C-alpha positions as YAML, in Angstrom:
chain: A
units: angstrom
residues:
- id: 1
  name: MET
  ca: [2.29, 21.84, 33.36]
- id: 2
  name: ALA
  ca: [6.06, 20.72, 31.57]
- id: 3
  name: LEU
  ca: [8.92, 23.05, 32.54]
- id: 4
  name: LYS
  ca: [9.78, 26.01, 30.37]
- id: 5
  name: VAL
  ca: [12.60, 27.32, 28.88]
- id: 6
  name: LYS
  ca: [12.89, 30.63, 30.83]
- id: 7
  name: GLU
  ca: [12.77, 28.43, 34.41]
- id: 8
  name: ILE
  ca: [16.51, 27.19, 32.67]
- id: 9
  name: PRO
  ca: [19.04, 30.25, 34.63]
- id: 10
  name: GLY
  ca: [17.22, 28.73, 38.17]
- id: 11
  name: LEU
  ca: [18.80, 25.80, 37.95]
- id: 12
  name: ALA
  ca: [21.73, 26.79, 38.14]
- id: 13
  name: GLU
  ca: [23.87, 28.15, 40.29]
- id: 14
  name: LYS
  ca: [22.67, 32.15, 40.37]
- id: 15
  name: ASP
  ca: [25.15, 34.10, 38.57]
- id: 16
  name: LYS
  ca: [26.98, 31.63, 36.18]
- id: 17
  name: ILE
  ca: [24.28, 31.11, 33.46]
- id: 18
  name: SER
  ca: [22.97, 34.15, 31.06]
- id: 19
  name: LEU
  ca: [20.85, 34.27, 27.96]
- id: 20
  name: VAL
  ca: [22.60, 35.63, 24.79]
- id: 21
  name: ALA
  ca: [20.19, 34.73, 22.39]
- id: 22
  name: GLY
  ca: [16.35, 34.21, 21.64]
- id: 23
  name: LYS
  ca: [14.37, 36.10, 24.34]
- id: 24
  name: ASN
  ca: [10.90, 35.01, 23.10]
- id: 25
  name: GLY
  ca: [11.29, 31.76, 22.45]
- id: 26
  name: LEU
  ca: [11.60, 31.81, 26.80]
- id: 27
  name: GLU
  ca: [8.00, 30.07, 27.20]
- id: 28
  name: ARG
  ca: [8.33, 26.81, 24.91]
- id: 29
  name: ASP
  ca: [8.63, 23.76, 26.74]
- id: 30
  name: ILE
  ca: [10.72, 21.18, 27.56]
- id: 31
  name: TYR
  ca: [10.14, 17.49, 28.09]
- id: 32
  name: SER
  ca: [13.85, 16.57, 27.84]
- id: 33
  name: VAL
  ca: [17.13, 16.64, 28.13]
- id: 34
  name: GLY
  ca: [20.30, 15.45, 25.96]
- id: 35
  name: ILE
  ca: [24.38, 16.38, 25.19]
- id: 36
  name: VAL
  ca: [25.11, 18.16, 21.81]
- id: 37
  name: ASP
  ca: [28.42, 17.56, 21.05]
- id: 38
  name: TYR
  ca: [30.15, 14.40, 18.73]
- id: 39
  name: GLU
  ca: [26.67, 14.61, 16.33]
- id: 40
  name: PHE
  ca: [28.55, 17.53, 14.23]
- id: 41
  name: LEU
  ca: [32.36, 16.51, 14.55]
- id: 42
  name: ASP
  ca: [33.87, 15.86, 10.94]
- id: 43
  name: GLU
  ca: [33.98, 11.79, 11.89]
- id: 44
  name: PHE
  ca: [30.57, 11.29, 13.00]
- id: 45
  name: ASN
  ca: [28.45, 9.10, 10.46]
- id: 46
  name: TYR
  ca: [25.03, 11.05, 11.10]
- id: 47
  name: THR
  ca: [22.01, 9.14, 11.20]
- id: 48
  name: MET
  ca: [18.26, 10.01, 11.17]
- id: 49
  name: ASP
  ca: [18.28, 7.64, 14.32]
- id: 50
  name: ASP
  ca: [20.57, 10.38, 15.83]
- id: 51
  name: ASP
  ca: [18.51, 13.36, 14.86]
- id: 52
  name: PHE
  ca: [17.04, 15.45, 18.13]
- id: 53
  name: GLU
  ca: [14.55, 15.18, 20.58]
- id: 54
  name: PRO
  ca: [11.27, 17.24, 20.03]
- id: 55
  name: ASN
  ca: [11.23, 19.66, 22.73]
- id: 56
  name: CYS
  ca: [14.15, 18.54, 24.11]
- id: 57
  name: PHE
  ca: [17.08, 21.07, 25.44]
- id: 58
  name: VAL
  ca: [20.95, 20.26, 24.70]
- id: 59
  name: ILE
  ca: [23.90, 20.71, 26.79]
- id: 60
  name: SER
  ca: [26.69, 21.56, 24.70]
- id: 61
  name: SER
  ca: [30.90, 22.44, 24.63]
- id: 62
  name: LEU
  ca: [31.08, 23.03, 21.21]
- id: 63
  name: ILE
  ca: [33.99, 21.12, 20.89]
- id: 64
  name: PHE
  ca: [33.15, 20.65, 18.04]
- id: 65
  name: ALA
  ca: [33.33, 23.57, 16.25]
- id: 66
  name: GLN
  ca: [36.71, 23.85, 18.20]
- id: 67
  name: GLY
  ca: [39.12, 26.09, 15.31]
- id: 68
  name: HIS
  ca: [36.37, 26.12, 13.21]
- id: 69
  name: PRO
  ca: [33.36, 28.82, 14.50]
- id: 70
  name: GLU
  ca: [31.08, 28.38, 11.44]
- id: 71
  name: LYS
  ca: [30.05, 25.33, 11.85]
- id: 72
  name: ILE
  ca: [28.07, 26.62, 15.31]
- id: 73
  name: LEU
  ca: [25.62, 27.97, 12.61]
- id: 74
  name: HIS
  ca: [25.10, 24.87, 11.05]
- id: 75
  name: ALA
  ca: [25.28, 23.07, 13.87]
- id: 76
  name: LEU
  ca: [21.85, 25.67, 15.52]
- id: 77
  name: LYS
  ca: [20.71, 25.30, 11.88]
- id: 78
  name: ARG
  ca: [19.66, 21.55, 12.31]
- id: 79
  name: ILE
  ca: [18.88, 21.95, 15.96]
- id: 80
  name: VAL
  ca: [15.94, 23.97, 15.55]
- id: 81
  name: HIS
  ca: [14.84, 22.17, 12.04]
- id: 82
  name: SER
  ca: [14.28, 19.16, 14.84]
- id: 83
  name: GLY
  ca: [12.41, 20.93, 16.88]
- id: 84
  name: VAL
  ca: [14.60, 21.48, 20.12]
- id: 85
  name: SER
  ca: [13.69, 24.16, 22.40]
- id: 86
  name: GLY
  ca: [16.71, 25.24, 24.04]
- id: 87
  name: LEU
  ca: [20.39, 25.52, 23.84]
- id: 88
  name: ALA
  ca: [23.15, 26.22, 27.09]
- id: 89
  name: PHE
  ca: [26.84, 25.52, 26.08]
- id: 90
  name: LYS
  ca: [29.91, 25.60, 28.32]
- id: 91
  name: LYS
  ca: [32.05, 29.26, 28.07]
- id: 92
  name: VAL
  ca: [35.21, 26.51, 27.76]
- id: 93
  name: LEU
  ca: [36.18, 26.92, 24.25]
- id: 94
  name: PHE
  ca: [33.57, 29.98, 23.16]
- id: 95
  name: GLN
  ca: [33.15, 32.75, 25.41]
- id: 96
  name: GLU
  ca: [30.48, 33.89, 22.94]
- id: 97
  name: LEU
  ca: [29.00, 33.17, 19.21]
- id: 98
  name: PRO
  ca: [29.57, 33.95, 16.70]
- id: 99
  name: SER
  ca: [27.17, 36.70, 15.47]
- id: 100
  name: GLU
  ca: [25.88, 34.97, 12.82]
- id: 101
  name: ALA
  ca: [25.44, 32.77, 15.10]
- id: 102
  name: ILE
  ca: [23.81, 34.92, 17.82]
- id: 103
  name: ALA
  ca: [21.00, 36.15, 14.04]
- id: 104
  name: PHE
  ca: [19.98, 33.42, 13.47]
- id: 105
  name: ALA
  ca: [18.72, 32.73, 17.07]
- id: 106
  name: ASN
  ca: [17.03, 35.60, 17.48]
- id: 107
  name: GLU
  ca: [15.14, 35.54, 13.79]
- id: 108
  name: ASN
  ca: [14.29, 31.74, 14.71]
- id: 109
  name: ASN
  ca: [13.27, 32.69, 18.49]
- id: 110
  name: PHE
  ca: [15.60, 29.36, 19.56]
- id: 111
  name: PRO
  ca: [17.02, 30.43, 23.58]
- id: 112
  name: ILE
  ca: [20.56, 29.77, 23.83]
- id: 113
  name: PHE
  ca: [22.09, 30.35, 27.13]
- id: 114
  name: ALA
  ca: [26.82, 30.90, 28.07]
- id: 115
  name: TYR
  ca: [27.51, 28.76, 31.69]
- id: 116
  name: ASP
  ca: [30.43, 29.74, 33.02]
- id: 117
  name: LYS
  ca: [33.18, 26.85, 32.90]
- id: 118
  name: ASP
  ca: [32.60, 25.87, 36.90]
- id: 119
  name: ILE
  ca: [29.34, 25.18, 36.67]
- id: 120
  name: HIS
  ca: [29.86, 20.48, 35.93]
- id: 121
  name: SER
  ca: [27.44, 19.78, 32.77]
- id: 122
  name: GLU
  ca: [26.36, 16.48, 34.57]
- id: 123
  name: ASP
  ca: [25.00, 18.08, 37.55]
- id: 124
  name: PHE
  ca: [23.40, 20.82, 35.07]
- id: 125
  name: ILE
  ca: [21.78, 18.04, 32.88]
- id: 126
  name: PHE
  ca: [20.41, 15.53, 36.04]
- id: 127
  name: ARG
  ca: [18.79, 19.73, 37.57]
- id: 128
  name: ILE
  ca: [16.62, 19.96, 34.45]
- id: 129
  name: ALA
  ca: [16.39, 16.26, 33.95]
- id: 130
  name: GLU
  ca: [15.13, 16.03, 37.73]
- id: 131
  name: ALA
  ca: [13.14, 19.47, 37.08]
- id: 132
  name: VAL
  ca: [11.16, 17.56, 34.22]
- id: 133
  name: SER
  ca: [10.39, 14.16, 35.75]
- id: 134
  name: LYS
  ca: [8.77, 15.97, 39.18]
- id: 135
  name: ASP
  ca: [5.85, 17.48, 36.44]
- id: 136
  name: ASP
  ca: [5.54, 14.27, 35.36]
- id: 137
  name: ASN
  ca: [5.21, 13.10, 38.95]
- id: 138
  name: GLN
  ca: [2.68, 14.89, 39.94]
- id: 139
  name: LEU
  ca: [1.00, 14.66, 37.44]
- id: 140
  name: LEU
  ca: [0.95, 11.15, 36.94]
- id: 141
  name: SER
  ca: [0.36, 10.34, 40.51]
- id: 142
  name: GLU
  ca: [-0.46, 7.86, 42.32]
- id: 143
  name: ASP
  ca: [-3.32, 9.78, 43.45]
- id: 144
  name: ASN
  ca: [-4.21, 10.76, 39.76]
- id: 145
  name: LEU
  ca: [-4.18, 7.36, 38.70]
- id: 146
  name: LEU
  ca: [-6.38, 5.97, 41.31]
- id: 147
  name: CYS
  ca: [-8.91, 8.47, 40.07]
- id: 148
  name: MET
  ca: [-8.37, 7.55, 36.60]
- id: 149
  name: ILE
  ca: [-8.57, 4.01, 37.88]
- id: 150
  name: GLN
  ca: [-11.83, 5.03, 40.43]
- id: 151
  name: ASN
  ca: [-13.68, 7.08, 36.91]
- id: 152
  name: ARG
  ca: [-13.30, 10.29, 39.45]
- id: 153
  name: ILE
  ca: [-11.39, 12.02, 37.26]
- id: 154
  name: SER
  ca: [-12.99, 15.35, 35.73]
- id: 155
  name: ASN
  ca: [-12.61, 15.89, 31.61]
- id: 156
  name: TYR
  ca: [-10.54, 19.53, 33.43]
- id: 157
  name: GLU
  ca: [-8.27, 17.18, 35.42]
- id: 158
  name: LEU
  ca: [-8.11, 14.66, 32.76]
- id: 159
  name: GLN
  ca: [-7.07, 17.18, 30.18]
- id: 160
  name: LYS
  ca: [-4.22, 19.14, 31.69]
- id: 161
  name: ILE
  ca: [-2.51, 15.86, 33.07]
- id: 162
  name: THR
  ca: [-2.60, 14.43, 28.63]
- id: 163
  name: ARG
  ca: [-1.52, 18.27, 27.81]
- id: 164
  name: GLY
  ca: [1.11, 18.83, 30.84]
- id: 165
  name: ILE
  ca: [2.76, 15.42, 30.66]
- id: 166
  name: SER
  ca: [6.61, 15.51, 28.88]
- id: 167
  name: LEU
  ca: [4.84, 13.20, 26.48]
- id: 168
  name: THR
  ca: [3.68, 14.28, 22.84]
- id: 169
  name: LEU
  ca: [0.09, 12.12, 22.87]
- id: 170
  name: LYS
  ca: [-0.51, 11.36, 19.49]
- id: 171
  name: ARG
  ca: [-4.12, 10.15, 18.50]
- id: 172
  name: TYR
  ca: [-3.94, 6.35, 20.14]
- id: 173
  name: ALA
  ca: [-3.03, 5.33, 23.33]
- id: 174
  name: MET
  ca: [-2.31, 2.09, 25.23]
- id: 175
  name: ALA
  ca: [-1.43, 1.67, 28.64]
- id: 176
  name: VAL
  ca: [-0.17, -1.67, 30.35]
- id: 177
  name: PHE
  ca: [0.30, -2.14, 33.82]
- id: 178
  name: ILE
  ca: [3.77, -4.37, 34.76]
- id: 179
  name: THR
  ca: [4.42, -6.21, 37.38]
- id: 180
  name: SER
  ca: [7.38, -8.63, 38.30]
- id: 181
  name: SER
  ca: [7.56, -12.25, 40.35]
- id: 182
  name: GLU
  ca: [10.27, -10.47, 42.19]
- id: 183
  name: ASN
  ca: [10.92, -6.41, 43.24]
- id: 184
  name: MET
  ca: [11.63, -4.55, 40.90]
- id: 185
  name: ASP
  ca: [13.73, -1.89, 41.96]
- id: 186
  name: ILE
  ca: [11.30, 0.53, 40.19]
- id: 187
  name: SER
  ca: [13.46, 3.77, 40.62]
- id: 188
  name: ARG
  ca: [16.46, 3.15, 38.73]
- id: 189
  name: ILE
  ca: [13.87, 1.66, 36.06]
- id: 190
  name: LEU
  ca: [12.01, 4.80, 36.08]
- id: 191
  name: GLN
  ca: [14.89, 7.06, 35.75]
- id: 192
  name: CYS
  ca: [16.53, 5.42, 32.79]
- id: 193
  name: ALA
  ca: [13.19, 5.09, 30.52]
- id: 194
  name: TYR
  ca: [13.76, 9.20, 32.06]
- id: 195
  name: SER
  ca: [17.40, 9.28, 29.70]
- id: 196
  name: ASN
  ca: [15.95, 6.73, 27.09]
- id: 197
  name: LYS
  ca: [15.91, 8.49, 23.99]
- id: 198
  name: HIS
  ca: [13.33, 5.96, 21.55]
- id: 199
  name: MET
  ca: [11.20, 6.44, 24.73]
- id: 200
  name: HIS
  ca: [10.48, 9.99, 24.75]
- id: 201
  name: THR
  ca: [8.49, 10.20, 21.51]
- id: 202
  name: LYS
  ca: [6.93, 6.80, 22.19]
- id: 203
  name: ALA
  ca: [5.90, 6.22, 25.96]
- id: 204
  name: ILE
  ca: [5.96, 7.22, 29.34]
- id: 205
  name: MET
  ca: [5.98, 5.44, 32.61]
- id: 206
  name: ALA
  ca: [4.39, 6.10, 35.91]
- id: 207
  name: LYS
  ca: [4.66, 3.64, 39.36]
- id: 208
  name: TYR
  ca: [1.95, 2.54, 41.05]
- id: 209
  name: GLY
  ca: [1.65, 0.66, 44.19]
- id: 210
  name: ASN
  ca: [4.17, -2.36, 43.17]
- id: 211
  name: GLY
  ca: [4.02, -2.38, 39.49]
- id: 212
  name: ILE
  ca: [4.60, 0.53, 36.42]
- id: 213
  name: PHE
  ca: [2.18, 2.00, 34.50]
- id: 214
  name: LEU
  ca: [4.10, 1.93, 30.68]
- id: 215
  name: ILE
  ca: [1.48, 4.19, 28.55]
- id: 216
  name: MET
  ca: [2.04, 4.69, 24.94]
- id: 217
  name: THR
  ca: [1.45, 6.61, 22.14]
- id: 218
  name: GLY
  ca: [1.09, 6.24, 17.81]
- id: 219
  name: THR
  ca: [-0.76, 7.50, 15.17]
- id: 220
  name: PHE
  ca: [-2.03, 4.24, 14.78]
- id: 221
  name: ASP
  ca: [-5.41, 1.99, 15.81]
- id: 222
  name: ASP
  ca: [-3.59, -1.84, 15.99]
- id: 223
  name: ALA
  ca: [-3.33, -3.16, 19.81]
- id: 224
  name: GLN
  ca: [-0.69, -5.94, 17.65]
- id: 225
  name: GLN
  ca: [1.84, -2.84, 16.75]
- id: 226
  name: PHE
  ca: [1.34, -1.83, 20.22]
- id: 227
  name: GLN
  ca: [2.10, -4.68, 21.91]
- id: 228
  name: ILE
  ca: [5.22, -5.10, 20.31]
- id: 229
  name: MET
  ca: [6.03, -1.20, 20.98]
- id: 230
  name: ALA
  ca: [5.97, -2.22, 24.38]
- id: 231
  name: HIS
  ca: [8.08, -5.58, 24.14]
- id: 232
  name: HIS
  ca: [10.96, -3.14, 22.05]
- id: 233
  name: LEU
  ca: [10.87, -0.34, 24.48]
- id: 234
  name: LEU
  ca: [11.21, -2.80, 28.27]
- id: 235
  name: GLU
  ca: [13.99, -4.40, 26.24]
- id: 236
  name: THR
  ca: [15.91, -1.13, 26.58]
- id: 237
  name: CYS
  ca: [15.19, -0.91, 30.65]
- id: 238
  name: PRO
  ca: [16.57, -2.39, 33.64]
- id: 239
  name: ILE
  ca: [14.04, -5.11, 33.94]
- id: 240
  name: GLN
  ca: [13.99, -9.07, 33.93]
- id: 241
  name: ILE
  ca: [11.18, -10.09, 31.08]
- id: 242
  name: GLU
  ca: [11.52, -13.71, 31.66]
- id: 243
  name: LYS
  ca: [9.93, -12.37, 34.99]
- id: 244
  name: ILE
  ca: [7.31, -9.31, 34.48]
- id: 245
  name: ASN
  ca: [3.91, -9.92, 34.31]
- id: 246
  name: LEU
  ca: [1.88, -7.88, 31.82]
- id: 247
  name: TYR
  ca: [-1.96, -6.18, 31.57]
- id: 248
  name: LEU
  ca: [-2.34, -4.58, 28.55]
- id: 249
  name: SER
  ca: [-6.32, -2.05, 27.96]
- id: 250
  name: ARG
  ca: [-7.62, -1.81, 24.48]
- id: 251
  name: VAL
  ca: [-6.52, 0.98, 22.18]
- id: 252
  name: HIS
  ca: [-7.91, 4.19, 22.78]
- id: 253
  name: LEU
  ca: [-7.70, 7.91, 21.65]
- id: 254
  name: SER
  ca: [-5.09, 9.82, 23.53]
- id: 255
  name: HIS
  ca: [-6.94, 12.86, 25.27]
- id: 256
  name: GLU
  ca: [-10.30, 11.70, 24.99]
- id: 257
  name: ALA
  ca: [-9.97, 8.44, 26.23]
- id: 258
  name: PHE
  ca: [-6.17, 8.38, 28.90]
- id: 259
  name: ASP
  ca: [-8.16, 7.89, 32.11]
- id: 260
  name: HIS
  ca: [-9.86, 4.56, 30.00]
- id: 261
  name: CYS
  ca: [-6.00, 3.11, 29.47]
- id: 262
  name: ILE
  ca: [-4.63, 3.19, 32.82]
- id: 263
  name: ARG
  ca: [-8.70, 1.81, 34.46]
- id: 264
  name: GLU
  ca: [-8.64, -1.25, 31.74]
- id: 265
  name: SER
  ca: [-4.92, -2.61, 32.09]
- id: 266
  name: TYR
  ca: [-4.90, -2.46, 35.87]
- id: 267
  name: HIS
  ca: [-8.49, -3.87, 36.06]
- id: 268
  name: THR
  ca: [-7.23, -6.41, 33.84]
- id: 269
  name: TYR
  ca: [-4.02, -7.26, 36.49]
- id: 270
  name: ILE
  ca: [-6.89, -7.31, 39.84]
- id: 271
  name: ALA
  ca: [-9.33, -9.84, 36.97]
- id: 272
  name: SER
  ca: [-6.16, -11.66, 37.09]
- id: 273
  name: LYS
  ca: [-4.98, -11.41, 40.74]
- id: 274
  name: ALA
  ca: [-8.60, -12.38, 41.87]
- id: 275
  name: SER
  ca: [-8.94, -15.24, 39.23]
- id: 276
  name: GLY
  ca: [-5.46, -17.04, 40.04]
- id: 277
  name: ARG
  ca: [-5.66, -16.49, 35.87]
- id: 278
  name: ASN
  ca: [-3.54, -14.77, 33.76]
- id: 279
  name: PHE
  ca: [-5.79, -12.62, 31.55]
- id: 280
  name: ARG
  ca: [-2.73, -10.34, 30.17]
- id: 281
  name: GLU
  ca: [-5.52, -8.00, 27.89]
- id: 282
  name: TYR
  ca: [-8.14, -6.47, 29.38]
- id: 283
  name: SER
  ca: [-10.54, -7.77, 25.94]
- id: 284
  name: LYS
  ca: [-10.15, -11.09, 27.83]
- id: 285
  name: ILE
  ca: [-11.55, -10.69, 31.67]
- id: 286
  name: GLY
  ca: [-15.31, -11.20, 30.86]
- id: 287
  name: THR
  ca: [-17.34, -10.62, 33.74]
- id: 288
  name: TYR
  ca: [-14.81, -8.91, 35.52]
- id: 289
  name: ARG
  ca: [-15.41, -5.51, 33.46]
- id: 290
  name: TYR
  ca: [-18.62, -4.52, 35.25]
- id: 291
  name: LEU
  ca: [-18.11, -6.96, 38.56]
- id: 292
  name: ILE
  ca: [-14.50, -4.72, 39.61]
- id: 293
  name: PRO
  ca: [-16.01, -0.82, 38.71]
- id: 294
  name: LEU
  ca: [-19.61, -2.12, 40.80]
- id: 295
  name: LEU
  ca: [-17.78, -4.04, 43.49]
- id: 296
  name: GLU
  ca: [-18.79, -0.80, 46.15]
- id: 297
  name: SER
  ca: [-22.47, -1.14, 44.45]
- id: 298
  name: THR
  ca: [-24.61, -1.52, 47.73]
- id: 299
  name: ASP
  ca: [-26.87, -3.55, 45.18]
- id: 300
  name: LEU
  ca: [-23.89, -6.43, 44.30]
- id: 301
  name: LYS
  ca: [-22.51, -6.49, 47.63]
- id: 302
  name: ASN
  ca: [-25.45, -7.93, 49.26]
- id: 303
  name: PHE
  ca: [-25.82, -10.03, 46.25]
- id: 304
  name: TYR
  ca: [-23.00, -11.83, 47.09]
- id: 305
  name: GLU
  ca: [-22.91, -11.88, 50.39]
- id: 306
  name: GLU
  ca: [-26.16, -13.46, 50.38]
- id: 307
  name: ILE
  ca: [-25.05, -16.18, 47.95]
- id: 308
  name: TYR
  ca: [-21.70, -16.57, 49.81]
- id: 309
  name: SER
  ca: [-22.12, -16.38, 53.51]
- id: 310
  name: VAL
  ca: [-23.99, -19.68, 53.58]
- id: 311
  name: ILE
  ca: [-20.70, -21.26, 52.49]
- id: 312
  name: ALA
  ca: [-18.06, -19.82, 53.99]
- id: 313
  name: ASP
  ca: [-17.34, -21.74, 56.66]
- id: 314
  name: LYS
  ca: [-18.84, -25.25, 54.79]
- id: 315
  name: LYS
  ca: [-15.14, -25.94, 53.57]
- id: 316
  name: ILE
  ca: [-15.91, -28.57, 50.61]
- id: 317
  name: LEU
  ca: [-19.22, -27.49, 49.36]
- id: 318
  name: ARG
  ca: [-16.89, -23.71, 49.42]
- id: 319
  name: GLU
  ca: [-14.29, -25.70, 47.10]
- id: 320
  name: THR
  ca: [-16.10, -27.36, 45.05]
- id: 321
  name: ALA
  ca: [-17.89, -24.20, 44.16]
- id: 322
  name: GLU
  ca: [-14.74, -22.49, 43.37]
- id: 323
  name: ALA
  ca: [-14.03, -25.56, 40.94]
- id: 324
  name: PHE
  ca: [-17.21, -25.12, 39.56]
- id: 325
  name: ILE
  ca: [-16.41, -21.38, 38.71]
- id: 326
  name: LEU
  ca: [-13.34, -22.75, 37.91]
- id: 327
  name: SER
  ca: [-14.11, -24.90, 35.02]
- id: 328
  name: GLY
  ca: [-16.53, -22.94, 33.58]
- id: 329
  name: GLY
  ca: [-19.16, -24.54, 34.71]
- id: 330
  name: ASP
  ca: [-17.93, -27.59, 33.48]
- id: 331
  name: MET
  ca: [-19.23, -31.04, 36.37]
- id: 332
  name: THR
  ca: [-16.68, -33.36, 34.99]
- id: 333
  name: ALA
  ca: [-13.94, -30.47, 35.15]
- id: 334
  name: ALA
  ca: [-15.10, -29.84, 38.28]
- id: 335
  name: SER
  ca: [-14.51, -33.31, 39.60]
- id: 336
  name: THR
  ca: [-11.78, -33.82, 38.24]
- id: 337
  name: LEU
  ca: [-9.70, -30.70, 40.61]
- id: 338
  name: CYS
  ca: [-12.06, -31.34, 43.28]
- id: 339
  name: GLU
  ca: [-10.61, -35.56, 43.04]
- id: 340
  name: CYS
  ca: [-13.98, -37.35, 43.57]
- id: 341
  name: HIS
  ca: [-16.65, -39.15, 41.33]
- id: 342
  name: LEU
  ca: [-19.18, -36.85, 39.40]
- id: 343
  name: ASN
  ca: [-22.00, -37.61, 41.22]
- id: 344
  name: THR
  ca: [-20.68, -35.72, 44.29]
- id: 345
  name: VAL
  ca: [-20.29, -32.73, 42.76]
- id: 346
  name: ARG
  ca: [-23.62, -32.68, 41.09]
- id: 347
  name: TYR
  ca: [-25.05, -33.45, 44.82]
- id: 348
  name: ARG
  ca: [-22.89, -30.89, 46.56]
- id: 349
  name: LEU
  ca: [-24.36, -28.36, 44.25]
- id: 350
  name: ASN
  ca: [-27.72, -29.60, 44.53]
- id: 351
  name: LYS
  ca: [-27.70, -28.85, 48.02]
- id: 352
  name: ILE
  ca: [-25.72, -25.04, 47.30]
- id: 353
  name: ARG
  ca: [-28.62, -25.04, 45.78]
- id: 354
  name: GLU
  ca: [-31.01, -25.66, 47.95]
- id: 355
  name: MET
  ca: [-29.24, -23.44, 50.87]
- id: 356
  name: THR
  ca: [-29.88, -20.38, 48.65]
- id: 357
  name: ASP
  ca: [-32.64, -21.14, 47.13]
- id: 358
  name: MET
  ca: [-31.74, -21.19, 43.81]
- id: 359
  name: GLU
  ca: [-33.35, -24.68, 42.78]
- id: 360
  name: ASP
  ca: [-36.06, -22.88, 40.89]
- id: 361
  name: LEU
  ca: [-33.04, -21.54, 38.42]
- id: 362
  name: THR
  ca: [-31.96, -23.43, 34.78]
- id: 363
  name: ASP
  ca: [-28.55, -25.38, 35.11]
- id: 364
  name: PHE
  ca: [-27.11, -21.45, 33.65]
- id: 365
  name: GLU
  ca: [-29.01, -19.57, 35.41]
- id: 366
  name: PHE
  ca: [-27.38, -21.03, 38.49]
- id: 367
  name: TYR
  ca: [-23.83, -20.95, 37.46]
- id: 368
  name: GLU
  ca: [-24.19, -17.37, 36.43]
- id: 369
  name: CYS
  ca: [-25.44, -16.50, 39.84]
- id: 370
  name: LEU
  ca: [-23.07, -18.34, 41.83]
- id: 371
  name: SER
  ca: [-19.75, -17.93, 39.44]
- id: 372
  name: THR
  ca: [-21.11, -14.11, 40.25]
- id: 373
  name: ALA
  ca: [-20.63, -14.06, 43.94]
- id: 374
  name: MET
  ca: [-17.26, -15.95, 44.00]
- id: 375
  name: LYS
  ca: [-15.58, -13.53, 41.83]
- id: 376
  name: ALA
  ca: [-16.93, -10.66, 43.73]
- id: 377
  name: HIS
  ca: [-16.13, -12.37, 47.22]
- id: 378
  name: HIS
  ca: [-12.43, -12.82, 45.72]
- id: 379
  name: LEU
  ca: [-11.92, -9.86, 44.79]
- id: 380
  name: THR
  ca: [-13.16, -8.05, 48.52]
- id: 381
  name: LEU
  ca: [-10.24, -10.16, 49.72]
- id: 382
  name: LEU
  ca: [-8.06, -7.71, 47.51]
...
């Protein structure tokens, strides 16, 4: 579950932090942490981009109110209106807050903590961020992601994940599985994602194997808009865009089909890897949509093994079959790939027909069976 405001004192040094207001708001969730100071300085040109994130816990030195304690109430009104979960201020410039600020916080059930000046704010912020990310890492663990990929997660567990992660899901979601032609510094990428203000309300990242899931949410059912969002978000991460591959799911309802997003994006990656092609989008992977989920089926296993075993140790026939499948059943294109005459390809394929007892099948049926067997076999090699 999300970090609660009531857990904040446990993240600081004992007896050096105290609650000064808003005791009835301690059950609020915390999904991110930030610093609030410069936003309220007179010389700062405030825009909507500088607004605070909902469910964010903020740390402040109250430097903006030095010599003007009345500014604290003004600041509180704005951050409470923004949906901030709570505030902790360092007792350097102010040992206590003005009474009107305390009263406003209590009226709005807005928790405020005061912490001693010998607590390093950077360390405090890091501990909060680490606690928030720990919850996400547990809910989006590789084991849980695997359960989603293998379609063996219960609805109860799925709802626990979707309602517990720090990303507040809007109506729709899309997932992108990201891999790179070079080693990615996954830990650094995830750390930057958690500190990225623009990421928190739109997306969340999770490690899986040597790749990363980027899970995005929005009010729109538009794959193209999600793709644009993905590129914008990735541009803010320490990733070499030109060296990564993206594998996209379709758009789904967030809470009802969160696991579909994960499964589809990963299956797009698997289909691309098995075929040697870059499908990029789940809607483009064709028969892999059912072959991947059925790979452990005994019937499918018996089917592809009966066909593939016949040509497994016959290199020329096997390579011709692969060229035929890669060419989409086009013998002319297959002869080009094999660098041999069309009649030679026709002869070899007829030989495969005979050896696999598929002489009576139409050309389309033969291609369909051979394609299924070859694709399924390649999937087993991953």
